[in-house]
Amino acid sequence: MSKQRIAIDMDEVIAEFSTKHVAMFNKKFNENVTVADLHGKKLRELRPELGREIHELLLTPDFFRDLPPIEHSQEVIEELSRSYEIFIATAAMEVPTSFTAKYEWLKEHFDFLDEMNFVFCGDKSIIRADFLIDDNTRHFQGFQGQGILFTANHNRNETGYVRVNDWLEVRDYFKGRAQ
């Protein structure tokens, strides 16, 4: 019998993205925005007049290379990999300059995963998995499995989804589910 598959997003799910993005924004625009200010919204929604410039902060080839892993993500994913087939599914097409940095980051922090299970895509509905853990609900549209919303500041107002707040809750969610 084959293992069930879990697809896992990268930014704001296994890689702490917002702290660096906000810090770069503050430095460039002499602002004092905090990650807490993003409650229920993304940075570009907080300052829509700077949307293009905010996105451009991500275009440096190494932006994604030094993000810290989200607490407990490594050990929980390693545990899950014993019972499930794990894929990392990142919408890298949104920032094509991120491919190398994201690949190197995954090899450094999740070296126990098969690199052939790193999926760099745009539309995640192409992913054939039983579960998708993501911080962005738009990726659940068209996804055939169970979407699991990983809490991030920007999605705190989203309702109607299975939600996990951290990796310890992910562990609890999957405990005893593996076939």
XYZ file of C-alpha atoms in Angstrom, residues 3-86:
84
model
C 1.792 6.182 1.629
C -0.532 9.151 1.704
C 1.024 12.371 0.428
C 1.401 15.675 2.234
C 2.332 18.742 0.199
C 3.759 21.578 2.282
C 4.157 25.214 1.290
C 7.410 26.994 2.034
C 7.019 30.713 2.866
C 5.234 31.336 6.191
C 4.799 27.577 6.676
C 8.333 26.214 6.996
C 10.324 29.407 6.303
C 9.851 32.570 8.421
C 9.304 35.116 5.651
C 7.544 38.175 7.095
C 10.184 39.320 9.579
C 12.809 39.815 6.865
C 10.337 41.299 4.392
C 9.090 43.857 6.943
C 12.651 44.726 8.011
C 13.702 45.353 4.400
C 10.569 47.429 3.820
C 11.214 49.535 6.936
C 14.821 50.156 5.961
C 14.026 51.109 2.362
C 11.034 53.340 3.151
C 12.055 54.594 6.605
C 8.937 53.078 8.182
C 8.246 51.345 11.497
C 5.839 48.603 10.438
C 5.833 45.508 12.662
C 4.864 41.946 11.800
C 1.964 42.385 14.242
C 0.675 45.229 12.016
C 0.029 42.602 9.352
C -2.802 41.047 11.362
C -5.287 39.974 8.707
C -3.368 41.452 5.764
C -0.197 41.278 3.738
C 2.378 44.071 3.578
C 1.221 45.119 0.103
C -2.314 45.535 1.493
C -1.008 47.711 4.317
C 0.751 50.014 1.826
C -1.030 49.423 -1.522
C 0.543 52.525 -3.079
C 3.922 50.757 -2.773
C 2.762 47.343 -4.065
C 5.296 47.110 -6.892
C 8.182 48.257 -4.694
C 7.187 45.824 -1.931
C 7.246 42.930 -4.422
C 10.606 44.085 -5.802
C 12.166 43.568 -2.359
C 11.760 39.833 -2.977
C 13.561 39.859 -6.314
C 17.095 39.843 -4.954
C 18.430 36.361 -5.768
C 19.337 35.603 -2.150
C 16.229 36.960 -0.356
C 14.955 33.448 0.415
C 18.352 31.925 1.216
C 18.766 32.937 4.872
C 15.218 32.771 6.241
C 15.004 30.905 9.541
C 12.963 27.693 9.613
C 9.675 27.956 11.481
C 9.915 26.440 14.938
C 9.447 22.648 15.062
C 8.955 22.363 11.281
C 12.094 20.299 10.757
C 11.524 17.679 13.444
C 7.789 17.321 12.744
C 8.289 16.969 8.985
C 11.047 14.429 9.582
C 8.652 12.451 11.830
C 5.862 12.698 9.244
C 8.229 11.529 6.490
C 8.377 8.109 8.166
C 4.655 7.552 7.567
C 3.794 9.909 4.691
C 5.302 10.876 1.369
C 6.308 14.536 1.800
